[in-house]
Coordinates of C-alpha atoms in Angstrom, one line a residue:
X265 CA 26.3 12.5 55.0
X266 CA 28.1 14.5 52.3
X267 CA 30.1 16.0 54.7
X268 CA 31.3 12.5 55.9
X269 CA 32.0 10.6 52.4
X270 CA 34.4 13.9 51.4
X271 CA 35.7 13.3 54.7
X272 CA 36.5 9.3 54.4
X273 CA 38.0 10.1 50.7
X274 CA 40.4 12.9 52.5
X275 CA 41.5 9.9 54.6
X276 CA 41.6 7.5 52.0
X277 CA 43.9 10.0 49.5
X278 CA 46.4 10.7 52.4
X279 CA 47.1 7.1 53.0
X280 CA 47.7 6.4 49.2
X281 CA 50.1 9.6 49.4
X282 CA 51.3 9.0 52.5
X283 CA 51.1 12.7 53.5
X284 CA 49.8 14.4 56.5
X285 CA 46.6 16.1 57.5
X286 CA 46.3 20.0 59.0
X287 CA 42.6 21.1 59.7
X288 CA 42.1 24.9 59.0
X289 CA 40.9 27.2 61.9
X290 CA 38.5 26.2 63.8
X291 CA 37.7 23.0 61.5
X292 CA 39.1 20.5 63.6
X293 CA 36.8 18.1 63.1
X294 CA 37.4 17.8 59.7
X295 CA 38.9 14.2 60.2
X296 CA 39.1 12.1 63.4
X297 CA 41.9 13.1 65.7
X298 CA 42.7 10.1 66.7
X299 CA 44.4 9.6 63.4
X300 CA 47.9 8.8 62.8
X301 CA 48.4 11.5 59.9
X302 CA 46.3 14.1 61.8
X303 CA 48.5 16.4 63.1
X304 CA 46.3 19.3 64.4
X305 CA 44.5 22.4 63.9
X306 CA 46.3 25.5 62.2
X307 CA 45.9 28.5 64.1
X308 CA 45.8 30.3 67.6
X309 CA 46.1 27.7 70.0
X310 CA 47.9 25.2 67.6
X311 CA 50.9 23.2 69.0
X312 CA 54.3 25.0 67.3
X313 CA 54.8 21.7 65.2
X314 CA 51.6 22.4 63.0
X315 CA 53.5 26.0 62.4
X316 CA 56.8 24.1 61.5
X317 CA 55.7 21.0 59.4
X318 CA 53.6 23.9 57.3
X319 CA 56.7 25.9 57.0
X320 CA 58.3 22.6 55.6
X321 CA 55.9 21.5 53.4
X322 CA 57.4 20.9 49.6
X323 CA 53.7 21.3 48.5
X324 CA 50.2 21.7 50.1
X325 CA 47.0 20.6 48.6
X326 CA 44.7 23.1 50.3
X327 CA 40.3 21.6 50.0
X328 CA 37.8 23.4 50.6
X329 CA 39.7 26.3 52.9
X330 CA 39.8 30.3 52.2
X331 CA 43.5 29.9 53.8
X332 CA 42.2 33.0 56.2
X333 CA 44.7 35.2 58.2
X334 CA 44.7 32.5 61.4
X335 CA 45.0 29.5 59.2
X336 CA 47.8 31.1 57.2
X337 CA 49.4 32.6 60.3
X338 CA 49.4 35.9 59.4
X339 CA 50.0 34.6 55.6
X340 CA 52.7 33.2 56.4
X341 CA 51.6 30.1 54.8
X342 CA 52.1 28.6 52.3
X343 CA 55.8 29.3 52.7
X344 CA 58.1 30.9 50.3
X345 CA 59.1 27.7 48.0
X346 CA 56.2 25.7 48.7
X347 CA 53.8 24.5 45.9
X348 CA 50.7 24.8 46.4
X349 CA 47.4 23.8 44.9
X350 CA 43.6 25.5 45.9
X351 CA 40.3 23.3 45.0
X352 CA 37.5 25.5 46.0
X353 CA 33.7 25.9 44.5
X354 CA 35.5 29.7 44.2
X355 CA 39.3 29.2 44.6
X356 CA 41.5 31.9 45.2
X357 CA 43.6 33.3 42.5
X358 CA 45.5 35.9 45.0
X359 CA 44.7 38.0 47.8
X360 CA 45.9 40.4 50.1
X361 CA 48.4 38.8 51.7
X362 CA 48.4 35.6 49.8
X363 CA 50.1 34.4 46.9
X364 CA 48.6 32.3 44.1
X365 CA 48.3 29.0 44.2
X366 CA 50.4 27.0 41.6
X367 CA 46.8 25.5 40.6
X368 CA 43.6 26.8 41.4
X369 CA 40.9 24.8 40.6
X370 CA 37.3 25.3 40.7
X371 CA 35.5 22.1 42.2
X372 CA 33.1 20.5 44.5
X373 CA 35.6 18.8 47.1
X374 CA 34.2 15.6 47.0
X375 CA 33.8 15.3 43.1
X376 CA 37.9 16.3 43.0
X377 CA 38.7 13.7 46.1
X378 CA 36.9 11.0 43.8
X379 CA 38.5 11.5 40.3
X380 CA 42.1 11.8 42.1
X381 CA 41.1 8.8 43.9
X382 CA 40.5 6.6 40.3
X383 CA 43.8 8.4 39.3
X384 CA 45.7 7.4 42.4
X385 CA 43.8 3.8 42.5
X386 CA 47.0 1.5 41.3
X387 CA 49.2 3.5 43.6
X388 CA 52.3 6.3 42.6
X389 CA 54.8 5.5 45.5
X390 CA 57.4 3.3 45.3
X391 CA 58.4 1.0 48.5
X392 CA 61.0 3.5 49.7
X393 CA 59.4 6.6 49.7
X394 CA 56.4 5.1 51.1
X395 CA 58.7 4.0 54.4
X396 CA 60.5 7.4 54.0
X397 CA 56.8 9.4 54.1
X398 CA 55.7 6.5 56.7
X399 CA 58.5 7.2 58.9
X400 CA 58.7 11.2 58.6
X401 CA 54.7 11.1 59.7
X402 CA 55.3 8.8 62.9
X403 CA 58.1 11.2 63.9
X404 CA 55.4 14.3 63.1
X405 CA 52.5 12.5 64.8
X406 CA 54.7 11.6 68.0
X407 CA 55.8 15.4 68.0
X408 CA 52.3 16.4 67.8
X409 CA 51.2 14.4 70.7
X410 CA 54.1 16.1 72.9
X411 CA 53.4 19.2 72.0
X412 CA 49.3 19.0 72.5
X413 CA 49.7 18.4 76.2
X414 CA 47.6 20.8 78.2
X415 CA 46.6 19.4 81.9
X416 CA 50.9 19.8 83.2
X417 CA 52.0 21.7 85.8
X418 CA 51.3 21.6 89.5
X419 CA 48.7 24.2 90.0
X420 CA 47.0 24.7 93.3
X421 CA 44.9 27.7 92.7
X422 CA 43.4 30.2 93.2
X423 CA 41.1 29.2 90.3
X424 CA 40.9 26.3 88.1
X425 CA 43.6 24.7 85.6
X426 CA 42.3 25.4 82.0
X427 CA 44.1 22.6 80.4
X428 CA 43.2 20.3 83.0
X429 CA 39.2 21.6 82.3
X430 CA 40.2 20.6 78.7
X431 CA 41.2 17.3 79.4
X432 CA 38.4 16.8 81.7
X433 CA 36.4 17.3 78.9
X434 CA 38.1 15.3 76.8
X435 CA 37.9 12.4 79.3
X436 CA 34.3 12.5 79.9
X437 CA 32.2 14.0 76.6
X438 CA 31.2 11.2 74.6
X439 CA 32.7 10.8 71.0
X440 CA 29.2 12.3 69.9
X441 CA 29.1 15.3 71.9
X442 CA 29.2 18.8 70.5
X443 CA 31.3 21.7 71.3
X444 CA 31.2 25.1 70.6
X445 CA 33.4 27.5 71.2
X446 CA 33.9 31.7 71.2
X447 CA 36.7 34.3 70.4
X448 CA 38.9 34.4 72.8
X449 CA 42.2 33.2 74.7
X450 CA 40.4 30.2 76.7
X451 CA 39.8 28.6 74.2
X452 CA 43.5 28.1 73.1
X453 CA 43.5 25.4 75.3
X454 CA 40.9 23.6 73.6
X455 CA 42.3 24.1 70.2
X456 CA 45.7 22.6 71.5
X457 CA 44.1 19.7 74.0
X458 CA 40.5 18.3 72.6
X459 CA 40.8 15.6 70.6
X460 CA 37.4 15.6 68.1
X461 CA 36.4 12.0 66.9
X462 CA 33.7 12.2 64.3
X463 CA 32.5 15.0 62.1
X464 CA 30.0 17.8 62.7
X465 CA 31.3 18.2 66.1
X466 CA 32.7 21.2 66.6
X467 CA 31.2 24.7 65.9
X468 CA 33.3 27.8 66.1
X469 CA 33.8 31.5 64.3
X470 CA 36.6 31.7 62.2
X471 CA 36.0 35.3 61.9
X472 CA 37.0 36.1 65.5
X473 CA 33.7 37.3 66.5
X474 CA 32.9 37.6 70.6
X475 CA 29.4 35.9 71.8
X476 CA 29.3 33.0 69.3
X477 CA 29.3 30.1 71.4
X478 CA 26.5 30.2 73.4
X479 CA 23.5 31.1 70.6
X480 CA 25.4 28.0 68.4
X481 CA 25.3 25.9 71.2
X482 CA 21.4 26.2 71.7
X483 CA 20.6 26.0 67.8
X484 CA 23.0 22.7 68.2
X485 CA 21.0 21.5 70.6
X486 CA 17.8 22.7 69.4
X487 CA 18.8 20.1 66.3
X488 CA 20.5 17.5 67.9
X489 CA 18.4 17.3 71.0
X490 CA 20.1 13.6 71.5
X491 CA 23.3 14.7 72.0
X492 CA 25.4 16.5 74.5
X493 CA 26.1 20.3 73.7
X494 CA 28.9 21.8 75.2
X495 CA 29.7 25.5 75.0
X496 CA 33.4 27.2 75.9
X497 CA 33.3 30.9 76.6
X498 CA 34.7 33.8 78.7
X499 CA 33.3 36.2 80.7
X500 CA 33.1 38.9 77.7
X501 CA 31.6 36.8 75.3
X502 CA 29.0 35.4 78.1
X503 CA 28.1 38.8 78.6
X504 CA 27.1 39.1 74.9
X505 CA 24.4 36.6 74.9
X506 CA 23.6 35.1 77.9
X507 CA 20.8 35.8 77.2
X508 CA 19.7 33.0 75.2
X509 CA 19.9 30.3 78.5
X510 CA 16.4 31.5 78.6
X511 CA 15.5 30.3 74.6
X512 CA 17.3 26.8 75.8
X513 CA 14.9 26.6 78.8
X514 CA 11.6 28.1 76.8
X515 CA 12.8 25.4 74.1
X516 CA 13.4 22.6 76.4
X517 CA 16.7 22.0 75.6
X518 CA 20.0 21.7 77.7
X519 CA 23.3 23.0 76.6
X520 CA 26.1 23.1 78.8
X521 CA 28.2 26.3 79.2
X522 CA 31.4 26.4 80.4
X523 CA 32.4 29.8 81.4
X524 CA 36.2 30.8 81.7
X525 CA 36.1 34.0 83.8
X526 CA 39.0 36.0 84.6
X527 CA 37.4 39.5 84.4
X528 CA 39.0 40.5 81.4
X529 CA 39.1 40.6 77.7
X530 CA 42.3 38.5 77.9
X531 CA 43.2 38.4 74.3
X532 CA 42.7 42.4 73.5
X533 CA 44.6 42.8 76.7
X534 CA 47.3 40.8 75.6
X535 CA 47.8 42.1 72.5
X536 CA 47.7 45.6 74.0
X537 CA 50.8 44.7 76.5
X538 CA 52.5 42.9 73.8
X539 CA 52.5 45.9 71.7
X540 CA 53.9 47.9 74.8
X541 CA 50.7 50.4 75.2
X542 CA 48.6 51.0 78.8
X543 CA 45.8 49.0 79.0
X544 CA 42.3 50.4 77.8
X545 CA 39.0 49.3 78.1
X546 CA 39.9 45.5 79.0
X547 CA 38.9 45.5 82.8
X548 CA 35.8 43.3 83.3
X549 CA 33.9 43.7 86.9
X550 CA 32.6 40.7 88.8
X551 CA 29.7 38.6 87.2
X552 CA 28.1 35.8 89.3
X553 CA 27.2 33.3 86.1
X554 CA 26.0 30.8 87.6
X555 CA 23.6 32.9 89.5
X556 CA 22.6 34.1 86.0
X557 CA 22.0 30.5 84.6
X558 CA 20.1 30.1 87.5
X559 CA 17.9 33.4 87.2
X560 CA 17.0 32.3 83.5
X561 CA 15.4 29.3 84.2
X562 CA 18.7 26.7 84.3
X563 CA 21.4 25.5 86.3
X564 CA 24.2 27.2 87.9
X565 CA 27.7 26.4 89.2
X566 CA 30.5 28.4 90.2
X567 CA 33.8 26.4 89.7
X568 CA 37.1 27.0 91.9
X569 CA 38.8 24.1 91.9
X570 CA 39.9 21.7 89.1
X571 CA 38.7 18.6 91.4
X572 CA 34.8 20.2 91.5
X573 CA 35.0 20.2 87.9
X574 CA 34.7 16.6 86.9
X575 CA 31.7 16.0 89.1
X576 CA 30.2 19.1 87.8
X577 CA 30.1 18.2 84.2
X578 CA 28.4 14.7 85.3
X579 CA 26.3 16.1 86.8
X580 CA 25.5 18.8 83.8
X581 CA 25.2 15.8 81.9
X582 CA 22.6 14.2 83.0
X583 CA 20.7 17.4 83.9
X584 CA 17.0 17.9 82.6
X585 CA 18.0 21.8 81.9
X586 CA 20.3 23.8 80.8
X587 CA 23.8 24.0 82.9
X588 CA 26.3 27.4 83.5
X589 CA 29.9 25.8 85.3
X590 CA 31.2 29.0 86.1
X591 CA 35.1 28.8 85.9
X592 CA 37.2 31.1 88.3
X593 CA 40.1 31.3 86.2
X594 CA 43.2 33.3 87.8
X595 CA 44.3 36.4 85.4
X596 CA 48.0 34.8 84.7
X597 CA 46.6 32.3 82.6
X598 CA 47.0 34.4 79.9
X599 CA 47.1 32.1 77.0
X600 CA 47.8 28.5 76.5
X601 CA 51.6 29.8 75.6
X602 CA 51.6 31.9 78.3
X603 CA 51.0 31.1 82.0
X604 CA 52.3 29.9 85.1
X605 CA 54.3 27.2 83.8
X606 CA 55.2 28.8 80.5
X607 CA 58.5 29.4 81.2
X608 CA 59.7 26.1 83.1

């Protein structure tokens, strides 16, 4: 309930300012998407405009965020010439990497959002910088939404479409429904395409660390045993902790877990060919997933065409047991800013 009212006074502070909203990493359900100042997640898999509107910024008021190396883009943000201000129950006065803020102020999020609310409560805009802000954020939101499209191109196989899973997902999860997600360059597509509506929604490490997803999705579920719980992982983090299908079946509870396999550890291998070295050690062999979801007690799929997907999920959905959709996922989907269609 906290977590909501700090929420609802973030909203309320950007309308009086007129000013947009970036989430941090891997916090992108910190207001609803849906939102016409939200204009995405900072981070891998964000759109380039949350890059560029950050690079822009005059001044950022940063709540409640360590302003990490993915949020900051390598700490890249906040730019040179941008002002910036940290409230923080422990806010940074400098780090590696990071400049200090211009204000750093030690306070509960919340208790700050309401005294700058009572401050803010008569208004500080006049008429044509309100238009001027209004106008600037339609223009940013409309950007946004271009950029955040996942599901184009006119793929045939082999393999599934991973924006097209995403939208799928998007389409059919209820506003309620919980996702979790792992390290890894799947879930690019996820960062860039989902569209979170309410809080406490979305679970993920912002640490980078491998076999995350499916271990938070069972505890999700093991507390919110009303509510759909959808995990998004690769092979390599699968093959972590899979293991813990069988704690969701010995527990009675039924997560779903989407697995994106293309037999590799796509991100380290990417970074390894970006940085013009042989690749080591990123070679995954064949895993049949669903047979494993199967083995422990659940449900298995294996996936290899975006039209199975749909009716897969339903059918997850409304499953009595825990669900694998095993995802054959062709190796030039790299990332969601490089694949097939990258380049056209």
């Amino acid at each position: 309930m906290a977590r909501i009212l700090v929420i609802e006074d973030d909203l309320r502070i950007a309308e009086l300012l007129r000013v947009p909203i970036v989430a941090a990493w891997r916090r992108g359900d910190v207001v609803p998407n849906d939102h016409p100042l939200y204009l995405g997640m900072a981070g891998h898999g964000a759109p380039p405009t949350v890059l560029e509107r950050l690079r822009g910024a005059d001044a950022l008021l940063v709540l409640g965020c360590r302003l990490n190396e993915v949020t900051t883009y390598g700490y890249e943000i906040p730019a040179p010439g941008t002002r910036w201000a940290h409230v923080d129950l422990e806010p940074r006065g400098g780090r590696a990497g990071l400049r200090p803020p211009d204000l750093a102020l030690a306070a509960d999020a919340r208790a700050f959002l309401r005294a700058a609310l009572n401050r803010l409560a008569n208004g500080v805009l006049d008429a044509a910088v309100a238009d001027a802000r209004a106008a600037r954020n339609a223009a940013d939101r409309a950007a946004f939404e271009a950029a955040s499209v996942v599901e184009a191109g006119d793929w045939t196989g082999p393999g599934v479409h991973p924006g097209r899973v995403v939208a799928t997902l998007r389409r059919l999860l209820p506003e309620a429904a919980i996702l979790t997600t792992d390290a890894g360059n799947f879930a690019g597509w996820a960062a860039r395409g989902f569209r979170f509506r309410r809080p406490g929604t979305f679970l993920g490490p912002t640490s980078g660390a491998m076999g995350y997803a499916v271990p938070a999705a069972v505890a999700a579920a093991l507390i919110h045993r009303d509510r759909p719980v959808v995990a998004l992982v690769g092979d390599g983090g699968m093959a972590m902790t899979m293991a813990e299908l069988e704690t969701a079946v010995r527990e009675r509870v039924r997560p779903i877990v989407v697995v994106f396999d293309n037999e590799r550890y796509g991100m380290i291998r990417m970074h390894q060919d970006a940085g013009r070295s042989r690749g080591i050690a990123t070679d995954l062999g064949p895993v049949d997933f669903a047979a494993v979801g199967r083995a422990m007690g659940g449900r298995g799929v294996r996936i290899e065409t975006d039209d199975a997907f749909g009716p897969a999920l339903r059918d997850a959905l409304a499953a009595d047991r825990p669900t694998v959709l095993h995802l054959v996922v062709d190796r030039r989907w790299v990332s969601v800013n490089e694949h097939p269609f990258a380049s056209r």
